[in-house]
XYZ file of C-alpha atoms in Angstrom:
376
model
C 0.000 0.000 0.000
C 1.829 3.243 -1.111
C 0.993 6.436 0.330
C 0.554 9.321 -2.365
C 2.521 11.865 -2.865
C 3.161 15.161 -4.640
C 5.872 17.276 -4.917
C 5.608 20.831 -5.497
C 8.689 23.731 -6.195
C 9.069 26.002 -3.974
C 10.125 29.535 -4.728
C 10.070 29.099 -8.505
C 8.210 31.767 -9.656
C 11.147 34.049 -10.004
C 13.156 31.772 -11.664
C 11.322 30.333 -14.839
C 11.464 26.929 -16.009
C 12.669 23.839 -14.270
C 14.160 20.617 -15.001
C 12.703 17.753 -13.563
C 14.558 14.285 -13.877
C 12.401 11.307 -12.843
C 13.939 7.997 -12.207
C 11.416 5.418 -11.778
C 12.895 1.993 -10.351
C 10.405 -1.048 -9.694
C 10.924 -4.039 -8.136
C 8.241 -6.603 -8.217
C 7.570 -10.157 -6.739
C 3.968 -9.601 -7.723
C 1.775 -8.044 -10.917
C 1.035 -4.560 -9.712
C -0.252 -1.883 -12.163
C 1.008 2.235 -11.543
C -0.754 4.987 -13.276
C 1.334 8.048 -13.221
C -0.137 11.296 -14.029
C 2.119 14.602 -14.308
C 0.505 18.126 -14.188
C 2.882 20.982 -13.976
C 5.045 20.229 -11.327
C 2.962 17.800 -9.352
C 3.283 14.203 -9.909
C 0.912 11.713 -8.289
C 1.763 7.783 -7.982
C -1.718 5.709 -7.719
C -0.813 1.669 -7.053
C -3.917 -0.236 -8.845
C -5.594 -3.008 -6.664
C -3.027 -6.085 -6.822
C -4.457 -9.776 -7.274
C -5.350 -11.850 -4.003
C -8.912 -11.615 -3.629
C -8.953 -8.327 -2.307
C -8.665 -5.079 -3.475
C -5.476 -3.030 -2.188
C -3.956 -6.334 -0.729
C -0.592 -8.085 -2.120
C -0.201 -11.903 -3.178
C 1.503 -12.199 0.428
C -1.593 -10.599 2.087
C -4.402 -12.448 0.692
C -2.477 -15.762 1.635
C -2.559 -14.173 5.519
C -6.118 -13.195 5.438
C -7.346 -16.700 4.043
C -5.238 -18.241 6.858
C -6.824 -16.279 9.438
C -9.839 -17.140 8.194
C -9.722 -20.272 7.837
C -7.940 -20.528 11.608
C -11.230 -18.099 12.379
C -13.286 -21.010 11.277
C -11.578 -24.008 12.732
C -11.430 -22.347 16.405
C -14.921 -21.169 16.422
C -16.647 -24.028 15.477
C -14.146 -26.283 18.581
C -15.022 -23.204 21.096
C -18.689 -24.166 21.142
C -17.380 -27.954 21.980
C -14.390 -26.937 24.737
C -17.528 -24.457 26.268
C -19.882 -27.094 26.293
C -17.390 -29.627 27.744
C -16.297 -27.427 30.258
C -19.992 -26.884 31.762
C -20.551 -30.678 31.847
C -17.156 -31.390 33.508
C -17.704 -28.781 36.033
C -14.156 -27.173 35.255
C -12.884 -24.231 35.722
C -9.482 -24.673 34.148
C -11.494 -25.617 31.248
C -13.710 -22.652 30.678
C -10.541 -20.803 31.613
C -9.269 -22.344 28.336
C -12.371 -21.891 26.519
C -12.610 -18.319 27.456
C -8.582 -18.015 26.105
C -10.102 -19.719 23.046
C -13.481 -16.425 23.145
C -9.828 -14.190 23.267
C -8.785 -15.779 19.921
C -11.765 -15.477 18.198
C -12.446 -12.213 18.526
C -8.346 -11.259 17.858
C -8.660 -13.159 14.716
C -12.206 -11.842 13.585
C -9.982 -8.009 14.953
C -7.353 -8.622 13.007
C -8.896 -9.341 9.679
C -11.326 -6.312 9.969
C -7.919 -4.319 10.636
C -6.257 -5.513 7.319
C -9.013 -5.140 5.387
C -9.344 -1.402 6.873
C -5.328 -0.781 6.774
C -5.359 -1.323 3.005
C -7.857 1.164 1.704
C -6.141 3.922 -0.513
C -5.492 7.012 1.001
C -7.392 9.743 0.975
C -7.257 13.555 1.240
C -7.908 13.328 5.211
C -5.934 10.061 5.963
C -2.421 10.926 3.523
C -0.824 7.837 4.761
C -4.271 5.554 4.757
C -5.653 3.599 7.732
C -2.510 1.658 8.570
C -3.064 2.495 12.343
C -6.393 0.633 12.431
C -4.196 -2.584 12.952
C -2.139 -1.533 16.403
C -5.935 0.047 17.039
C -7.569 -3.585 16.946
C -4.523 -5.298 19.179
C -5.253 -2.137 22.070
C -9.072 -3.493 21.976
C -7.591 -7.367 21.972
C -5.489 -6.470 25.039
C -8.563 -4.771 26.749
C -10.840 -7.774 26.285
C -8.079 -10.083 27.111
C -7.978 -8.126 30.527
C -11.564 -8.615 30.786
C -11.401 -12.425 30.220
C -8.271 -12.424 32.961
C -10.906 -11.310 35.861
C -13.408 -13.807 35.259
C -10.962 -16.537 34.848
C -9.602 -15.443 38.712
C -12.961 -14.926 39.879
C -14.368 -18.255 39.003
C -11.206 -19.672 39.862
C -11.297 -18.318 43.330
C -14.667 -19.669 43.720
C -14.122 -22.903 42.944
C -10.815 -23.221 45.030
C -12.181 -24.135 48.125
C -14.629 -26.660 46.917
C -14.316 -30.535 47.302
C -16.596 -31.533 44.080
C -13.805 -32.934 41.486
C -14.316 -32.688 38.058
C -15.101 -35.193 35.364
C -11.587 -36.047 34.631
C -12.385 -38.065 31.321
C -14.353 -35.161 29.666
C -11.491 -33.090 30.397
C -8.604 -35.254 29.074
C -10.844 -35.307 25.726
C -11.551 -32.023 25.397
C -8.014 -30.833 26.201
C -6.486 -33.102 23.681
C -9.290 -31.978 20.822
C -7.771 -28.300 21.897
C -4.057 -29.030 21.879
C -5.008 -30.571 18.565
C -7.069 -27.426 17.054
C -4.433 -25.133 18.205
C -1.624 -26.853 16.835
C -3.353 -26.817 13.326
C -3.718 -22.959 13.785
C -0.376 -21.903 15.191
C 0.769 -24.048 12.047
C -1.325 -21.951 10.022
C -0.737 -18.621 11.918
C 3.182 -19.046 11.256
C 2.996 -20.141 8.032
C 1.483 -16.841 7.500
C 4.013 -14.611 9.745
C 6.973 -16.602 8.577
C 6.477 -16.287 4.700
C 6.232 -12.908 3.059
C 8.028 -9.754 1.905
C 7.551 -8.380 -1.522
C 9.111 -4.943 -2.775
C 7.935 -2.637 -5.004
C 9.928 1.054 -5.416
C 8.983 4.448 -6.734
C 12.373 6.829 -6.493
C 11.526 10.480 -7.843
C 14.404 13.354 -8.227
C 13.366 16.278 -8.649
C 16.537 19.325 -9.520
C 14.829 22.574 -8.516
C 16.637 23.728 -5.273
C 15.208 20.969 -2.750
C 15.898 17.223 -4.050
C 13.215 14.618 -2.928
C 13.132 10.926 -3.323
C 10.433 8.803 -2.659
C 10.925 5.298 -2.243
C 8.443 2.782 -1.483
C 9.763 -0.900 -0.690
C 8.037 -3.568 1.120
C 10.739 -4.498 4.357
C 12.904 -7.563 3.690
C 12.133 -10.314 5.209
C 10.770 -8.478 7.687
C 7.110 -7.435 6.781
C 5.391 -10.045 7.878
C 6.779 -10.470 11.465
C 5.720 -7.160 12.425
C 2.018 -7.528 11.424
C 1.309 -6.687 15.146
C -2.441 -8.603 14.798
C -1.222 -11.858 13.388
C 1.669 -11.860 15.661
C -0.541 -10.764 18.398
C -3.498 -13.653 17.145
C -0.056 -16.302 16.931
C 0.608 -15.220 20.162
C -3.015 -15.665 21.130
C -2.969 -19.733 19.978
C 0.268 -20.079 21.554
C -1.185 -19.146 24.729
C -4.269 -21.207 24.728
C -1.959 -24.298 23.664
C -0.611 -23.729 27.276
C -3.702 -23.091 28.530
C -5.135 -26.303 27.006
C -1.812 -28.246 28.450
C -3.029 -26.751 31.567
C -6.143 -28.235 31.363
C -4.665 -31.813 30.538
C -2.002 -31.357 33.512
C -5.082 -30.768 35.474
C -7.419 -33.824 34.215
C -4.194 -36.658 34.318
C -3.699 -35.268 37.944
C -7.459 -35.484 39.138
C -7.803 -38.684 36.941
C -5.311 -40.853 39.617
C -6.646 -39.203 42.413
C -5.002 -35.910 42.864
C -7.137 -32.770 44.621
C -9.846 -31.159 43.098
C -7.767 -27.824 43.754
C -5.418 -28.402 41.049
C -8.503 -27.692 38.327
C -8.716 -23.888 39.623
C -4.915 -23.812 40.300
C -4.590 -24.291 36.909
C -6.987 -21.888 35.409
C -4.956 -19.413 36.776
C -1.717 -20.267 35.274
C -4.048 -19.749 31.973
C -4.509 -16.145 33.203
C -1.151 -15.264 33.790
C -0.521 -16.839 30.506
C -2.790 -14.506 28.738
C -1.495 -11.341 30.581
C 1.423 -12.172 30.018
C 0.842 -12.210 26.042
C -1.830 -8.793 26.874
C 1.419 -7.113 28.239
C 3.432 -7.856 25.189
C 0.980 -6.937 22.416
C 0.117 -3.835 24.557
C 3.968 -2.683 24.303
C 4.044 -3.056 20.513
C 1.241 -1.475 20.136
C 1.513 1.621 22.194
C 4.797 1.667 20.547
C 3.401 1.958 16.728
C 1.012 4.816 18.141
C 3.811 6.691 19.540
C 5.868 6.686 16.492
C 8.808 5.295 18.495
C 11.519 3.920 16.020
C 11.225 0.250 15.461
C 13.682 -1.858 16.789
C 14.970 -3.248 13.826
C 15.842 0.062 12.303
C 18.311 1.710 14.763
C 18.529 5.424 14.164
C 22.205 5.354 14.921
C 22.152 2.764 12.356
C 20.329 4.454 9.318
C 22.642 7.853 9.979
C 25.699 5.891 9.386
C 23.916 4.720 6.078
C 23.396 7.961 5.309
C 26.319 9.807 5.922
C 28.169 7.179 4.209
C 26.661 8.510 0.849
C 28.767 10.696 -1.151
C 27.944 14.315 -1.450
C 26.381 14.532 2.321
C 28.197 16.320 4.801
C 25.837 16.273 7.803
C 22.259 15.491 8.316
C 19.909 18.062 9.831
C 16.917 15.710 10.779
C 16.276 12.182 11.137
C 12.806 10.467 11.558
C 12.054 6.581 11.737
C 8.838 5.355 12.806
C 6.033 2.366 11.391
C 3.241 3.268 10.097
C 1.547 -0.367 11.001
C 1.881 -3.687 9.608
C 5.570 -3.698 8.980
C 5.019 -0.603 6.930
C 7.754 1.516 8.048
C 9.131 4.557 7.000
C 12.611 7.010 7.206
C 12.077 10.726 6.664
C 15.939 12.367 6.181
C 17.019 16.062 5.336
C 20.555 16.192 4.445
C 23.215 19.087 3.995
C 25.320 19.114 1.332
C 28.082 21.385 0.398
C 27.749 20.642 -3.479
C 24.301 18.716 -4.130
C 23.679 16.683 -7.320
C 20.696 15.975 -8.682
C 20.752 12.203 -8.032
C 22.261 12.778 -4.465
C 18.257 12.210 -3.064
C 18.146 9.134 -5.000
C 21.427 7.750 -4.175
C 20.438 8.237 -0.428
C 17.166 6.722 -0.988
C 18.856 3.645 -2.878
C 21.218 2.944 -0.238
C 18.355 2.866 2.649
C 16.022 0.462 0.367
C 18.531 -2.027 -0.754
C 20.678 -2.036 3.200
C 17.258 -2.076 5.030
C 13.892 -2.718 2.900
C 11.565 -0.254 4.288
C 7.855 1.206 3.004
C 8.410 4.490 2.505
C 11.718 6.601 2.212
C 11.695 10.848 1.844
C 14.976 12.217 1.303
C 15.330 16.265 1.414
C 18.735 17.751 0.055
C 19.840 21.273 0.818
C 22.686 23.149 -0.421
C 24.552 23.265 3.266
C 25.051 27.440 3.117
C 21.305 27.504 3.126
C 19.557 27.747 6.688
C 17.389 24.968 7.523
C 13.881 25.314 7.365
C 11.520 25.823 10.409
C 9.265 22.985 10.668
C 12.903 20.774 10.166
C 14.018 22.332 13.586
């Protein structure tokens, strides 16, 4: 998903025409159609729908949303059997599980309403699109996850001082038919994290007194591990595949004659299992809606890069943040005592092929000129 952008001269009016040198450089692991239109000085970039089954999402994308789905599916339909076993067993570790199970559903069903939403085209109000709707969904996620945490205690502490066991056998069926459905999912769930990455790259130089290259390259091996909602759903089915060993460590020890106490003991290693995965996803997430720079683009890092460019002499401003979904993005303005025209695009080059990021903007300015105000 590419944002759109224009580029506009400024301060031209006293000085006539301009040259404008365009280098367009694309890099495709899938069919993607670009429609350029050039008025004046502007120059829009539009990305056409790709193939997948979806309009706006990649190749790579639709195979992630049809494996959420179909995950979606497969632990819905075994909730309504793990619920329904955990009422007649009279368990609590078990409805702990099956409320884990409630926790994936609704991360799943979250997290494919958030990449439908984070690949709409931009418009005039949202420039960069509705990338944030994904870090959005995992806040809610952790919220209801939070919510599931204090029943899970409160039943648990209820039933902790009872003598009434449970029925082991319904318990030791159940919690194998969950370690069972979970395993197919987290298989699922990582295929989809683990596979991925395609790059496509728009680079634009512009010589009329302020160089600017856009680039726009899908991260390197890299994208999809910092989908924050399938990594937070993966981290979802890892959880209840502890939970649901829970439940089995619970029914083998009640089965030869353990204490009943172990069932709510162990409902409440399920909780700290799921806050424990809450925490996490709330972390990542608050740190995508901060803008703080992601961890696998050290600022230090990408000013080296930079400065390791010919032609630039110092760099005035660095920014690094994601925009969501392992769309990230490096905004640089760079000094330079004497600028060529391809010095933005030989900045921008050197960023996409050493890191693989979404979006690159590269500002050059002659170094005797003063820096503008919003770049202070």
């Amino acid at each position: 998903m590419e944002p759109p952008h224009s580029h506009k001269g400024r301060g031209h009016g006293a000085h006539g025409p301009h040259d404008h040198d365009h280098d367009h450089d694309h890099d495709h692991d899938h069919d993607h159609a670009h429609a350029h239109e050039h008025v004046g000085t502007k120059e829009t970039v539009k990305a056409a729908p790709s193939g997948g089954g979806h309009p706006g999402f990649t190749a790579q994308e639709a195979k992630q949303a049809r494996r959420l789905t179909y995950v979606l599916i497969l632990v819905t339909l075994f909730f309504g059997l793990e619920l329904a076993g955990a009422m007649l067993a009279r368990s609590s570790v078990l409805k702990a599980d099956a409320l884990h199970l409630l926790m994936d559903i609704l991360a799943l069903a979250f997290s494919l309403v958030a990449m439908r939403v984070a690949v709409r085209k931009p418009t005039e109000r949202f420039t960069f699109g509705l990338r944030r709707a994904e870090p959005l969904a995992a806040l809610i996620n952790t919220v209801l996850v939070f919510g599931a945490v204090f029943e899970i205690v409160h039943d648990g502490l209820e039933h902790l001082g009872g003598d009434e066991k449970p029925a082991a056998g319904i318990m030791l069926a159940v919690s194998i038919g969950a370690l069972i459905v979970n395993g197919i999912s987290a298989w699922l769930l990582h295929g989809a994290i683990a596979h991925g990455g395609h790059g496509h790259g728009h680079d634009h130089g512009h010589d009329h007194g302020h160089d600017h290259d856009h680039d726009h390259a899908k991260a390197k091996g890299g994208g999809g591990g910092h989908h924050l909602n399938l990594r937070g759903a993966h981290l979802h089915i890892l959880g209840d595949t502890l939970g649901s060993v829970a439940a089995l460590v619970a029914a083998l020890v009640i089965r030869f004659g353990g204490p009943a106490s172990i069932d709510p003991i162990m409902s409440f290693v399920v909780a700290g299992i799921l806050v424990v995965g809450a925490v996490r996803l709330l972390r990542d997430a608050l740190m995508v809606l901060l803008e703080s720079a992601p961890r696998h683009l050290p600022v230090d890092m990408i000013r080296t890069l930079t400065l390791a460019v010919p032609g630039v002499d110092s760099i005035h401003a660095l920014h690094v943040w994601t925009l969501g979904a392992g769309h990230d993005a490096i905004m640089v303005h760079v000094l330079s005592k004497a600028p060529t025209p391809d010095l933005g695009i030989r900045v921008s080059e050197k960023l996409k092929k050493t890191l693989g990021v979404e979006y690159v903007s590269v500002q050059v300015e002659p170094e005797a000129v003063a820096p503008a105000p919003h770049c202070e």
